[in-house]
Structure formats: structure tokens, C-alpha cells
Coordinates of C-alpha atoms in Angstrom, one line a residue:
Chain A
M1 CA -4.0 -45.3 14.6
S2 CA -6.6 -47.1 16.6
L3 CA -6.7 -47.2 20.4
S4 CA -5.5 -50.4 22.1
G5 CA -7.2 -49.6 25.4
R6 CA -10.6 -48.4 26.3
L7 CA -12.3 -45.2 25.2
V8 CA -14.0 -43.7 28.3
I9 CA -16.6 -41.0 27.7
V10 CA -17.5 -38.9 30.7
G11 CA -20.8 -37.2 29.9
A12 CA -23.2 -39.1 27.8
G13 CA -24.6 -36.2 25.7
L14 CA -24.6 -35.1 22.1
I15 CA -20.8 -34.6 21.9
G16 CA -19.8 -37.7 24.0
G17 CA -22.3 -39.9 22.1
S18 CA -21.1 -38.6 18.8
I19 CA -17.5 -39.4 19.7
A20 CA -18.5 -42.9 20.8
A21 CA -20.5 -43.4 17.6
G22 CA -17.7 -42.1 15.3
A23 CA -14.9 -43.9 17.1
R24 CA -16.8 -47.2 16.8
E25 CA -18.0 -46.8 13.3
R26 CA -14.6 -45.7 12.0
G27 CA -12.7 -48.4 13.9
Y28 CA -10.8 -46.1 16.3
A29 CA -12.0 -47.8 19.4
S30 CA -13.4 -51.3 20.0
Y31 CA -14.5 -50.8 23.6
V32 CA -16.3 -47.7 24.8
V33 CA -17.3 -47.0 28.4
G34 CA -19.8 -44.4 29.3
V35 CA -19.8 -42.4 32.6
D36 CA -22.7 -40.2 33.6
A37 CA -24.7 -39.4 36.7
D38 CA -27.8 -39.6 34.5
R39 CA -28.6 -43.3 34.4
S40 CA -31.2 -42.9 31.6
A41 CA -28.6 -41.3 29.3
L42 CA -26.3 -44.3 29.8
E43 CA -29.2 -46.7 29.2
Q44 CA -30.0 -44.8 26.0
G45 CA -26.4 -45.0 24.9
T46 CA -26.3 -48.7 25.6
G47 CA -29.5 -49.2 23.8
L48 CA -28.2 -47.3 20.7
A49 CA -25.1 -49.7 20.8
L50 CA -22.8 -46.7 21.4
L51 CA -21.5 -48.0 24.8
D52 CA -20.1 -51.4 25.8
A53 CA -20.1 -50.7 29.5
T54 CA -21.1 -48.0 31.9
G55 CA -19.7 -46.6 35.2
T56 CA -16.2 -45.3 36.0
P57 CA -13.6 -48.0 35.3
K58 CA -11.6 -48.7 38.5
D59 CA -8.3 -49.6 36.8
L60 CA -7.5 -46.9 34.2
G61 CA -4.1 -47.4 32.7
P62 CA -1.7 -46.0 30.1
D63 CA -3.6 -47.6 27.1
D64 CA -6.9 -45.9 28.0
L65 CA -8.2 -42.6 26.7
V66 CA -10.7 -40.5 28.8
V67 CA -12.8 -37.9 27.1
I68 CA -14.5 -35.4 29.4
A69 CA -17.6 -34.4 27.5
T70 CA -19.5 -32.7 30.3
P71 CA -20.8 -29.1 30.3
T72 CA -17.9 -26.7 30.7
L73 CA -18.2 -25.9 34.4
A74 CA -18.3 -29.6 35.3
V75 CA -14.8 -30.3 33.8
P76 CA -12.7 -29.2 36.8
G77 CA -14.7 -31.6 39.1
V78 CA -14.0 -34.5 36.8
L79 CA -10.3 -33.6 36.6
A80 CA -10.2 -33.6 40.4
E81 CA -11.8 -37.1 40.5
L82 CA -9.3 -38.4 37.9
A83 CA -6.5 -37.0 40.0
A84 CA -7.8 -38.5 43.2
S85 CA -8.3 -41.9 41.6
G86 CA -4.7 -43.1 42.0
E87 CA -1.1 -42.2 42.4
R88 CA -0.8 -41.2 38.8
F89 CA -3.4 -38.9 37.2
A90 CA -6.2 -41.1 35.7
G91 CA -3.9 -44.1 36.3
G92 CA -1.6 -42.9 33.6
A93 CA -4.4 -42.7 30.9
T94 CA -4.5 -39.9 28.4
V95 CA -7.2 -37.4 29.2
T96 CA -8.8 -34.8 27.1
D97 CA -11.9 -32.6 27.2
V98 CA -14.3 -30.9 24.8
A99 CA -15.2 -27.7 26.7
S100 CA -15.9 -24.6 24.6
V101 CA -13.8 -22.5 27.0
K102 CA -10.3 -23.5 27.8
S103 CA -8.8 -21.1 30.3
N104 CA -10.9 -22.2 33.2
V105 CA -10.2 -25.8 32.4
V106 CA -6.5 -25.2 32.1
E107 CA -6.5 -23.3 35.4
A108 CA -8.3 -26.1 37.1
A109 CA -5.8 -28.6 35.7
A110 CA -2.8 -26.5 36.8
G111 CA -4.3 -26.3 40.3
L112 CA -4.3 -30.1 40.8
P113 CA -1.9 -31.6 43.3
G114 CA 1.4 -31.8 41.2
G115 CA 0.2 -29.2 38.8
M116 CA -0.9 -29.7 35.2
P117 CA -1.0 -33.4 34.5
E118 CA 1.3 -34.4 31.7
G119 CA -1.3 -36.7 30.2
F120 CA -4.0 -34.1 30.0
V121 CA -4.6 -32.5 26.6
P122 CA -7.3 -29.7 26.6
G123 CA -9.3 -29.8 23.5
H124 CA -12.3 -28.2 21.8
P125 CA -14.1 -29.6 18.7
I126 CA -15.7 -26.6 16.9
A127 CA -18.8 -28.5 16.1
G128 CA -22.2 -29.1 17.6
S129 CA -25.8 -28.7 17.1
E130 CA -28.7 -26.8 18.7
R131 CA -29.9 -30.4 19.5
S132 CA -28.7 -32.0 22.7
G133 CA -28.7 -35.4 24.4
I134 CA -27.1 -38.7 23.4
G135 CA -30.2 -39.5 21.3
A136 CA -29.0 -36.8 18.8
A137 CA -25.5 -38.3 18.5
R138 CA -24.2 -38.7 15.0
A139 CA -21.0 -40.6 13.9
D140 CA -20.3 -37.9 11.3
L141 CA -20.7 -34.8 13.6
F142 CA -17.0 -34.0 13.4
V143 CA -16.3 -34.7 9.8
G144 CA -14.6 -31.7 8.2
R145 CA -14.8 -29.8 11.5
R146 CA -11.9 -28.0 13.2
V147 CA -10.6 -29.3 16.6
I148 CA -8.4 -27.0 18.6
L149 CA -6.0 -28.4 21.2
T150 CA -4.4 -26.1 23.8
P151 CA -1.7 -28.3 25.3
A152 CA 0.9 -27.0 27.8
E153 CA 4.7 -27.2 27.2
S154 CA 4.8 -30.0 29.7
T155 CA 2.1 -32.1 28.0
E156 CA 3.5 -35.5 26.9
A157 CA 4.0 -35.8 23.2
M158 CA 2.4 -39.2 23.2
A159 CA -0.8 -37.9 24.9
R160 CA -0.9 -35.1 22.3
E161 CA -0.5 -37.7 19.5
R162 CA -3.2 -39.9 20.9
V163 CA -5.8 -37.1 21.1
R164 CA -4.9 -35.9 17.6
D165 CA -5.4 -39.5 16.4
L166 CA -8.8 -39.7 18.0
W167 CA -10.1 -36.5 16.3
E168 CA -8.5 -37.3 12.9
S169 CA -10.1 -40.7 13.0
L170 CA -13.4 -38.9 13.4
G171 CA -12.7 -36.9 10.3
A172 CA -11.8 -33.6 12.0
E173 CA -8.9 -31.2 11.2
V174 CA -6.8 -30.7 14.3
S175 CA -4.7 -27.7 15.2
E176 CA -3.1 -26.2 18.3
M177 CA -3.6 -22.7 19.8
D178 CA -2.7 -20.7 22.8
V179 CA -5.3 -20.9 25.5
A180 CA -6.1 -17.2 25.7
D181 CA -6.2 -16.8 22.0
H182 CA -8.6 -19.7 21.7
D183 CA -11.0 -18.2 24.3
R184 CA -10.9 -14.7 22.7
V185 CA -11.5 -15.9 19.2
L186 CA -14.3 -18.2 20.3
A187 CA -15.9 -15.4 22.2
M188 CA -16.1 -13.6 18.9
T189 CA -17.2 -16.3 16.5
S190 CA -19.4 -18.4 18.8
H191 CA -20.2 -17.1 22.3
L192 CA -21.2 -13.6 21.3
P193 CA -23.4 -14.7 18.4
H194 CA -25.1 -17.1 20.8
L195 CA -25.7 -14.3 23.4
L196 CA -27.1 -12.1 20.6
A197 CA -29.5 -14.8 19.4
F198 CA -30.7 -15.6 22.9
A199 CA -31.2 -11.8 23.6
L200 CA -33.1 -11.2 20.4
V201 CA -35.5 -14.0 20.9
D202 CA -35.9 -13.0 24.6
T203 CA -36.6 -9.3 23.6
L204 CA -39.2 -10.3 21.1
G205 CA -40.7 -12.8 23.5
R206 CA -41.5 -9.9 25.9
E207 CA -44.0 -8.5 23.3
P208 CA -47.6 -9.3 24.3
E209 CA -48.3 -10.5 20.7
H210 CA -45.0 -12.4 20.3
E211 CA -46.7 -15.5 18.8
A212 CA -48.0 -13.5 15.9
I213 CA -44.6 -11.8 15.5
F214 CA -42.7 -15.1 15.4
G215 CA -45.3 -16.3 12.9
L216 CA -44.2 -13.6 10.5
A217 CA -40.5 -14.6 10.7
A218 CA -38.9 -15.9 7.6
G219 CA -35.9 -18.0 6.8
G220 CA -33.4 -15.3 7.7
F221 CA -34.8 -15.0 11.3
R222 CA -34.9 -18.8 11.6
D223 CA -31.2 -19.1 10.6
F224 CA -30.2 -16.1 12.7
T225 CA -31.8 -17.5 15.8
R226 CA -31.1 -21.2 15.3
I227 CA -28.4 -21.1 18.0
A228 CA -30.9 -19.7 20.5
S229 CA -32.4 -23.3 20.5
S230 CA -29.1 -24.5 21.9
D231 CA -28.8 -26.1 25.3
A232 CA -29.3 -23.5 28.1
T233 CA -27.2 -25.3 30.6
M234 CA -24.2 -25.7 28.3
W235 CA -24.4 -22.0 27.3
A236 CA -24.9 -20.6 30.8
D237 CA -21.6 -22.5 31.6
V238 CA -19.8 -21.0 28.6
F239 CA -20.8 -17.5 29.6
M240 CA -19.7 -18.0 33.1
A241 CA -16.4 -19.6 32.1
N242 CA -15.5 -17.0 29.4
G243 CA -17.3 -14.0 30.8
A244 CA -14.4 -11.5 30.6
A245 CA -13.7 -12.2 26.9
V246 CA -17.4 -12.2 26.0
V247 CA -18.0 -8.9 27.8
D248 CA -15.0 -7.4 26.0
V249 CA -16.1 -8.3 22.5
L250 CA -19.8 -7.5 23.4
D251 CA -18.6 -4.0 24.3
R252 CA -16.8 -3.6 21.0
L253 CA -20.0 -4.7 19.2
L254 CA -22.1 -2.3 21.2
L255 CA -19.8 0.6 20.1
D256 CA -20.2 -0.5 16.5
L257 CA -24.0 -0.9 16.9
G258 CA -24.2 2.6 18.5
E259 CA -22.5 4.0 15.4
L260 CA -24.9 2.1 13.1
R261 CA -27.8 3.4 15.3
T262 CA -26.7 7.0 14.7
L263 CA -26.4 6.4 10.9
V264 CA -29.9 5.0 10.8
Q265 CA -31.4 7.7 13.0
T266 CA -29.7 10.5 11.2
G267 CA -30.5 9.0 7.8
D268 CA -26.9 8.9 6.7
R269 CA -27.5 6.4 3.8
A270 CA -24.0 6.7 2.2
A271 CA -22.1 5.9 5.4
L272 CA -24.5 3.1 6.3
H273 CA -24.2 1.6 2.8
E274 CA -20.4 1.6 3.2
V275 CA -20.6 -0.4 6.4
L276 CA -23.1 -2.9 5.0
S277 CA -21.1 -3.3 1.8
R278 CA -17.9 -3.9 3.8
A279 CA -19.6 -6.5 6.0
K280 CA -21.0 -8.3 3.0
R281 CA -17.6 -8.4 1.3
L282 CA -15.9 -9.7 4.5
R283 CA -18.5 -12.4 4.9
D284 CA -18.5 -13.5 1.3
A285 CA -14.7 -13.6 1.3
H286 CA -13.8 -15.1 4.6
V287 CA -16.6 -17.2 6.2
P288 CA -16.0 -20.9 5.5
G289 CA -18.8 -22.4 3.4
A290 CA -20.4 -18.9 2.9
G291 CA -21.4 -19.9 -0.6
E292 CA -23.1 -23.1 0.4
Y293 CA -26.8 -22.9 1.1
Chain B
M1 CA -57.3 -16.9 -11.7
S2 CA -54.8 -16.1 -14.4
L3 CA -54.1 -12.6 -15.7
S4 CA -55.7 -11.7 -19.1
G5 CA -53.4 -8.7 -19.6
R6 CA -49.7 -8.2 -19.3
L7 CA -47.6 -8.7 -16.2
V8 CA -45.2 -5.7 -16.0
I9 CA -42.2 -6.2 -13.7
V10 CA -40.4 -2.9 -12.8
G11 CA -37.0 -3.9 -11.4
A12 CA -35.4 -6.9 -12.9
G13 CA -33.7 -8.3 -9.8
L14 CA -34.1 -11.4 -7.7
I15 CA -37.7 -10.7 -6.6
G16 CA -38.9 -9.4 -9.9
G17 CA -37.3 -12.2 -11.8
S18 CA -38.7 -14.8 -9.4
I19 CA -42.2 -13.4 -9.9
A20 CA -41.8 -13.6 -13.6
A21 CA -40.4 -17.1 -13.5
G22 CA -43.2 -18.3 -11.1
A23 CA -46.0 -16.5 -12.9
R24 CA -44.9 -18.0 -16.2
E25 CA -44.2 -21.5 -14.9
R26 CA -47.5 -21.7 -13.0
G27 CA -49.6 -20.3 -15.8
Y28 CA -50.6 -17.1 -14.1
A29 CA -49.3 -14.8 -16.8
S30 CA -48.6 -15.5 -20.5
Y31 CA -46.9 -12.2 -21.3
V32 CA -44.3 -10.6 -19.1
V33 CA -42.7 -7.2 -19.6
G34 CA -39.5 -6.2 -17.8
V35 CA -38.6 -2.6 -17.0
D36 CA -35.3 -1.6 -15.6
A37 CA -32.7 1.1 -16.1
D38 CA -30.1 -1.6 -16.2
R39 CA -30.1 -3.0 -19.7
S40 CA -27.9 -5.9 -18.9
A41 CA -30.4 -7.2 -16.3
L42 CA -33.1 -7.0 -18.9
E43 CA -31.0 -8.9 -21.4
Q44 CA -30.3 -11.5 -18.8
G45 CA -34.0 -11.8 -18.1
T46 CA -34.8 -12.2 -21.8
G47 CA -32.0 -14.7 -22.2
L48 CA -33.4 -16.8 -19.3
A49 CA -36.8 -16.7 -21.0
L50 CA -38.3 -14.8 -18.1
L51 CA -39.3 -11.7 -20.1
D52 CA -41.2 -11.5 -23.4
A53 CA -40.5 -7.8 -23.8
T54 CA -38.6 -5.0 -22.2
G55 CA -39.2 -1.3 -21.7
T56 CA -42.2 0.6 -20.1
P57 CA -45.4 -0.2 -22.1
K58 CA -47.0 3.0 -23.4
D59 CA -50.6 1.8 -23.2
L60 CA -51.2 0.2 -19.8
G61 CA -54.8 -0.7 -19.3
P62 CA -57.2 -2.2 -16.8
D63 CA -56.2 -5.8 -17.7
D64 CA -52.6 -5.2 -16.8
L65 CA -50.8 -5.8 -13.5
V66 CA -47.7 -3.8 -12.6
V67 CA -45.3 -5.1 -9.9
I68 CA -42.8 -2.6 -8.6
A69 CA -39.9 -4.8 -7.6
T70 CA -37.2 -2.1 -7.1
P71 CA -35.3 -1.3 -3.9
T72 CA -37.5 0.3 -1.3
L73 CA -36.5 3.9 -1.8
A74 CA -37.1 3.8 -5.6
V75 CA -40.8 2.8 -5.2
P76 CA -42.1 6.4 -4.7
G77 CA -40.4 7.5 -8.0
V78 CA -41.9 4.7 -9.9
L79 CA -45.3 5.5 -8.4
A80 CA -44.9 9.1 -9.6
E81 CA -44.1 8.0 -13.1
L82 CA -47.1 5.7 -13.2
A83 CA -49.3 8.6 -12.0
A84 CA -47.8 10.9 -14.6
S85 CA -48.3 8.4 -17.5
G86 CA -51.9 9.3 -18.1
E87 CA -55.2 10.6 -16.8
R88 CA -55.8 7.4 -14.8
F89 CA -53.1 6.0 -12.5
A90 CA -51.1 3.6 -14.6
G91 CA -53.8 3.7 -17.3
G92 CA -56.2 1.9 -14.9
A93 CA -53.9 -1.1 -14.4
T94 CA -53.6 -2.7 -11.0
V95 CA -50.3 -1.8 -9.3
T96 CA -48.5 -3.5 -6.4
D97 CA -45.0 -3.3 -4.9
V98 CA -42.8 -5.7 -2.9
A99 CA -40.9 -3.3 -0.7
S100 CA -39.9 -4.5 2.8
V101 CA -41.1 -1.3 4.4
K102 CA -44.7 -0.1 3.7
S103 CA -45.2 3.3 5.5
N104 CA -43.0 5.3 3.2
V105 CA -44.5 3.7 0.1
V106 CA -48.0 4.4 1.4
E107 CA -47.1 8.0 2.3
A108 CA -45.7 8.5 -1.2
A109 CA -48.8 7.0 -2.8
A110 CA -51.1 9.1 -0.7
G111 CA -49.1 12.2 -1.7
L112 CA -49.8 11.6 -5.5
P113 CA -52.1 14.1 -7.2
G114 CA -55.6 12.8 -6.4
G115 CA -54.4 10.9 -3.3
M116 CA -53.9 7.2 -2.9
P117 CA -54.7 5.5 -6.2
E118 CA -57.5 3.0 -5.9
G119 CA -55.7 0.5 -8.1
F120 CA -52.6 0.5 -5.9
V121 CA -52.2 -2.4 -3.4
P122 CA -49.0 -2.2 -1.3
G123 CA -47.5 -5.6 -0.7
H124 CA -44.6 -7.4 0.8
P125 CA -43.5 -11.0 0.2
I126 CA -41.7 -12.2 3.2
A127 CA -39.2 -14.1 1.2
G128 CA -35.8 -13.5 -0.3
S129 CA -32.3 -14.7 -0.3
E130 CA -28.9 -13.3 0.5
R131 CA -28.4 -13.7 -3.2
S132 CA -29.4 -10.9 -5.6
G133 CA -29.9 -10.2 -9.3
I134 CA -32.2 -11.7 -11.9
G135 CA -29.7 -14.5 -12.4
A136 CA -30.6 -15.9 -9.0
A137 CA -34.4 -15.9 -9.8
R138 CA -36.3 -19.0 -8.8
A139 CA -39.9 -19.9 -9.8
D140 CA -40.5 -21.4 -6.3
L141 CA -39.1 -18.6 -4.2
F142 CA -42.5 -17.7 -2.8
V143 CA -43.9 -21.2 -2.3
G144 CA -45.1 -21.5 1.3
R145 CA -44.1 -17.9 2.1
R146 CA -46.2 -15.2 3.7
V147 CA -47.2 -12.2 1.7
I148 CA -48.6 -9.2 3.5
L149 CA -50.8 -6.7 1.8
T150 CA -51.5 -3.3 3.4
P151 CA -54.4 -1.9 1.3
A152 CA -56.2 1.3 2.2
E153 CA -60.0 1.5 2.8
S154 CA -60.3 3.1 -0.6
T155 CA -58.4 0.4 -2.5
E156 CA -60.5 -1.2 -5.2
A157 CA -61.7 -4.7 -4.3
M158 CA -60.9 -5.9 -7.7
A159 CA -57.2 -4.7 -7.5
R160 CA -56.9 -6.5 -4.1
E161 CA -58.3 -9.7 -5.6
R162 CA -55.9 -9.5 -8.5
V163 CA -52.8 -9.0 -6.4
R164 CA -54.0 -11.8 -4.1
D165 CA -54.4 -14.1 -7.1
L166 CA -50.9 -13.3 -8.3
W167 CA -49.3 -14.3 -5.0
E168 CA -51.5 -17.4 -4.5
S169 CA -50.7 -18.6 -8.0
L170 CA -47.0 -18.3 -6.9
G171 CA -47.8 -20.6 -3.9
A172 CA -47.7 -17.9 -1.2
E173 CA -50.1 -17.4 1.7
V174 CA -51.6 -13.9 1.6
S175 CA -52.9 -11.9 4.5
E176 CA -53.6 -8.2 5.2
M177 CA -52.2 -6.0 7.9
D178 CA -52.2 -2.4 9.1
V179 CA -49.2 -0.5 7.6
A180 CA -47.6 0.6 10.9
D181 CA -48.1 -2.9 12.4
H182 CA -46.3 -4.4 9.4
D183 CA -43.3 -2.1 9.7
R184 CA -43.0 -2.6 13.5
V185 CA -43.1 -6.4 13.3
L186 CA -40.7 -6.5 10.3
A187 CA -38.3 -4.3 12.2
M188 CA -38.3 -7.0 14.9
T189 CA -38.1 -10.1 12.8
S190 CA -36.1 -9.0 9.8
H191 CA -34.6 -5.5 9.9
L192 CA -33.0 -5.7 13.4
P193 CA -31.5 -9.2 12.8
H194 CA -30.0 -7.9 9.6
L195 CA -28.5 -4.9 11.4
L196 CA -27.0 -7.2 14.1
A197 CA -25.5 -9.6 11.5
F198 CA -23.9 -6.8 9.5
A199 CA -22.7 -5.2 12.8
L200 CA -21.1 -8.4 14.1
V201 CA -19.3 -9.2 10.8
D202 CA -18.1 -5.6 10.7
T203 CA -16.9 -5.6 14.3
L204 CA -14.9 -8.8 13.8
G205 CA -13.6 -7.5 10.4
R206 CA -11.9 -4.7 12.4
E207 CA -9.6 -7.2 14.1
P208 CA -6.2 -7.3 12.4
E209 CA -6.3 -11.1 12.3
H210 CA -9.9 -11.3 11.1
E211 CA -9.1 -13.9 8.4
A212 CA -7.9 -16.4 11.0
I213 CA -10.9 -15.5 13.2
F214 CA -13.4 -16.1 10.5
G215 CA -11.5 -19.3 9.6
L216 CA -12.4 -20.7 13.1
A217 CA -16.1 -19.9 12.6
A218 CA -18.4 -22.9 12.6
G219 CA -21.9 -23.6 11.3
G220 CA -23.6 -21.5 14.0
F221 CA -21.7 -18.4 12.9
R222 CA -22.3 -19.1 9.3
D223 CA -26.0 -19.3 9.8
F224 CA -26.1 -16.4 12.2
T225 CA -24.3 -14.1 9.7
R226 CA -25.9 -15.5 6.5
I227 CA -28.1 -12.4 6.2
A228 CA -24.9 -10.2 6.3
S229 CA -24.3 -11.4 2.8
S230 CA -27.5 -9.7 1.6
D231 CA -27.6 -6.9 -0.9
A232 CA -26.2 -3.7 0.7
T233 CA -28.2 -1.3 -1.4
M234 CA -31.5 -3.0 -0.6
W235 CA -30.7 -3.0 3.1
A236 CA -29.4 0.6 3.3
D237 CA -32.8 1.5 1.8
V238 CA -34.7 -0.6 4.3
F239 CA -32.9 1.1 7.3
M240 CA -33.6 4.5 5.8
A241 CA -37.3 3.8 5.2
N242 CA -37.9 2.1 8.5
G243 CA -35.4 3.9 10.7
A244 CA -37.7 4.9 13.5
A245 CA -39.1 1.4 14.1
V246 CA -35.6 -0.2 13.8
V247 CA -34.1 2.2 16.3
D248 CA -37.0 1.6 18.7
V249 CA -36.6 -2.2 18.7
L250 CA -32.8 -1.9 18.7
D251 CA -33.1 0.2 21.9
R252 CA -35.2 -2.5 23.5
L253 CA -32.7 -5.1 22.5
L254 CA -29.8 -3.0 23.9
L255 CA -31.6 -2.8 27.3
D256 CA -32.0 -6.6 27.2
L257 CA -28.3 -7.1 26.2
G258 CA -27.2 -4.7 28.9
E259 CA -29.0 -6.9 31.5
L260 CA -27.4 -10.0 30.0
R261 CA -24.0 -8.3 30.1
T262 CA -24.5 -7.6 33.8
L263 CA -25.4 -11.3 34.5
V264 CA -22.3 -12.5 32.6
Q265 CA -20.0 -10.0 34.3
T266 CA -21.3 -10.6 37.8
G267 CA -21.4 -14.4 37.2
D268 CA -25.1 -14.7 38.0
R269 CA -25.5 -18.1 36.5
A270 CA -29.0 -18.8 37.8
A271 CA -30.5 -15.7 36.3
L272 CA -28.6 -16.1 33.0
H273 CA -29.8 -19.7 32.8
E274 CA -33.4 -18.6 33.2
V275 CA -33.1 -16.1 30.3
L276 CA -31.4 -18.7 28.0
S277 CA -34.0 -21.3 28.9
R278 CA -36.9 -18.9 28.2
A279 CA -35.4 -17.9 24.9
K280 CA -34.9 -21.5 23.9
R281 CA -38.5 -22.4 24.8
L282 CA -39.8 -19.5 22.9
R283 CA -37.9 -20.3 19.8
D284 CA -38.6 -24.0 19.9
A285 CA -42.3 -23.3 20.3
H286 CA -43.0 -20.4 18.0
V287 CA -40.5 -20.0 15.2
P288 CA -41.9 -21.5 12.0
G289 CA -39.9 -24.4 10.8
A290 CA -37.7 -24.3 14.0
G291 CA -37.5 -28.1 13.9
E292 CA -36.3 -28.4 10.3
Y293 CA -32.6 -28.4 9.7

């Protein structure tokens, strides 16, 4: 179902721009408003014909949908502004966000005057790119991707439906999860891999001859470290917002790595081979798209 | 320059098969012999028209080129056989290998009766795939890839030239390095990333609900763990052969990770942001092909 009101994108970056591009191209929204403190990002969005107007609309109403697409730690501030903008949260509009961590967002929403707004549906599209900025926006960024919503019991059914419609119109597959489960699983499949990739590149960068070292890297290294080219601001926010879960899964990995280190150091080929075979089997069997290269 | 004698491939797997395919397609060799204990791999190679004959040739001579394309730890045994096959090492043929670790191979060669054979040129094509087996062979596997040779001072100039010709005919870029430097750099850019990828998949695999967890993984995770789908036998060998260098660079990474862990746990966003930005800059600037996705 298409949106009768306005689609308001707060945060004119890769994700916000891609939502605007997809919603327009696929006929979900006919009028898109961009909000961002960075005027040049808004101008770029207007120039790319992604935005019809810019600046916070004064008269948000029940037909409008607001998507908060800022870095994770900026979401609570936007929620507070939307709560302060009128008697009803966001003028009665449906509001969602795209932050990679949900517990801090939900806590902030629950802490608003009147508690968790019934029109707020926390969300997370599991999609992205190591590229950033509205100039990298793509209408098909969410096609075939998973989007997780973490609504509260009190969340309005209509708001839930509307946010689900948005993502399905963009080609995504929508499901719902418990907030803590979401953050724990994402710490494992996304946040920890990013931390490892950043750490590896940083460790090698400390070598005096690191340029020559990187020059000998092949495709495996390039793929492994691709996520270390991600936006540093976004990721610093993620690690701040989901620190406890990230540290927890990092500690489990460090135990596992310590065992592997012992097997390598003591030359226990049989035990090492067993671990490597098990990991290969797991990945081949369970990682989506593992056979596509 | 093309080879007047036979190209003998010992080890009919992905790398050996791809050398055969490329050498044939690009006119470097007109007669390719495959040697492998696994008869079905040889039959597959013959069926794919990669091999003209199979089984160790009895009369290797100065015009022949032998490429040892077995897993790392099997190379010393093949070298010993080639040394035992006649008065002159491999009948005077040029011999090279493709093992990812060079110090154990060079030590084994130096320990042969008569010392390091003058016709042996240790080599390592920095190319591969998480796929394995001769069925995955590709004539273009080495196009644009680096190949590192680690010859000794005593290595014959003609043998060096011949091995260089082989790789250049396959489209690779050939350079020479010191053995220890090679193994240290490869521990950083290849062996450690593989260990991390195997470890991460294994750690997540220990979760009772690991199928659901892997199901929520996105493209970043898929790329990060791609190398965990690599051949377990090959990689157990690599970690055995290059254990000391791998443990050394792993320990440096663990120190770095420990610092990052502290920054995440204490919520030091500024310091964390600095590390992430530095890593992103390094990767964007120095990793070959970092801009190609």
C-alpha cells in the first residue's frame, strides 16, 4: 500500500537516500521531505531528485511517515524533538528508525514524557554498504534484504503495518524480534566482524612497511577487510550503543581464538583440522548466499 | 617463452588444474602430465582436457618443468622423491612449488642430499579461491595476480627464468622476496585473516540457535567469512608450516583487540572513532582493488 501523506527522511545519508530513492521509484511515496543539519547533503538529495522539499515539516499529521536515518546515537535526540513538536508524538505521524542497535533507541523512546510513543516502530534494515553519503544512494539497496522490527506491545497495529508496507514496497523481507535478541545476534553477525576487520587493518597499519604488506594482499584479504572501509562515525556509535553485547561475544571469540592459538603453537594438526572443517561445514550450510561469488 | 618439454603438475587440485588450463590455453605448454595419488582427480583432469597423460614420468630431463601443487606439508615428500629419482635432481628438470608457506619448503629442499637443488625455484601464487578440486580449475585464475618466488643464491638463472616465464604466460606479475619476509607478510595478509574467519564461524556455530543467527547475516558477514569456506586440509597445513609467524601476528592483533575492547567497554567514543577512522583511511588508500565492488 502506498503512503497518502509525506515521507519524511531525517538524515540524508546512504540509508535515508536509498529509502527515498526506492520509495519514489517503486511508487510507495509521492512526496519526500529531507531533514538534515548538513545543507550540502540536502542539496545533493534535491539535485538527485530524491527529495521534493527540505527542512522539518511544521505540521506533521497521522498520514505522514517519519524515518529517522541518522547515526545510532543521534536517534534519541530526534525522538525528543518529535515528542516536543506538539501535543501528540510527531503530530500523530508514524515514526520508525533504521539504527543498527535497538536497545538504546527503545530505552530513549520509553523515557519520553508519556513513555514509549504508540506510533513509534523501531526498525533495522540489515543492509548497507561500506560506502556512505546520499550520493551513494541506490533504489535497490533493500531488495531481498531482511528488515527487523522490534515493536513494543503498546505499539499501534496501524503504525506497524505502515512501516512493514514501507519496507515491503522497497523489496525487503520484514520480521519482528525481541529487542535484546536483536542486539545480541547483530553483535555476533555484524558488530564483531566489523570490530575485527577494523582491528586487523589497524594492526597491520602499525607496521613500518605497511604499504608493501597491503600490496601483497589478495582477494581474501580485500573481502575480509571490506567492512573496515565503513563509515567510522556510524560504527563508533554502534560500538557505544551495543558495547555490552559486543564485549560479550568478543570475549567468547577470544576464548576460541586462544584455543586455536594453542593448537597452532603446539602443532596439533588433527584438532586444528577438526575445527577448520567444522567451520567450513557450518558456513557452507548456513550462511545465506554462501555459494554465490 | 613457451616450454619445449613437458609440464608436469604434481597435485591435481584447484591450483594445479588452473596452471594446466592456463598453460594450455595461453600456449605455454603443449603437453601436460598430471601426477596425483587420487586417481579420480586425474580422471577428472583428463576428462576436462587439462591433462595429456597421468602418472610420474620416468625420464624427466632438462626441458621439463615440474610444478608441485600439493598441500604445503606434502611438498617436502615430493621433493625427496624427485631427488631420489636419479643422479640429478628431477633428472635436471626445473622444479617449482606453489605452497603458501616457503620456509619449511626451503628447509626441506636444503636438507636434500647435496643441499638445495639448483633447479628448484620455490614459488607462491597469491591467488586462490575458497573452492577446491580440479573441477574448479580456471585458466584465468592467475591473471593480474602476484606470484612471489623465493630462490636461493645458488638457484640456476635458467630455472628462475623458466618459472618466471610460466607465471607471466599465465598473466601473473612475478617478483622475488626473502623467504622469512614472505612468510611473515603472508601470515599478516592471509593466514591470520583465515584463522579469524574460521574462529568467528566456529564461535557462532557453538550457539544453540546458530542457524537463525547465520540466517540474519548480511553481505558484510558473508564477505568477511568467505575464506572460512576454504579447504580445511590446505589451511591446517598452512598453520602448521607457518605457526610461529601466525602466532606472532595473532598476538599483536590480540593486543590491539584488547585496547579496542577497553575503548568499547569504557565508552571512549573519541578514541574509538580515531582508530576506526585510521583503519578506514589505511584500507581505502592501500588495499589493492579496495574501490572495486
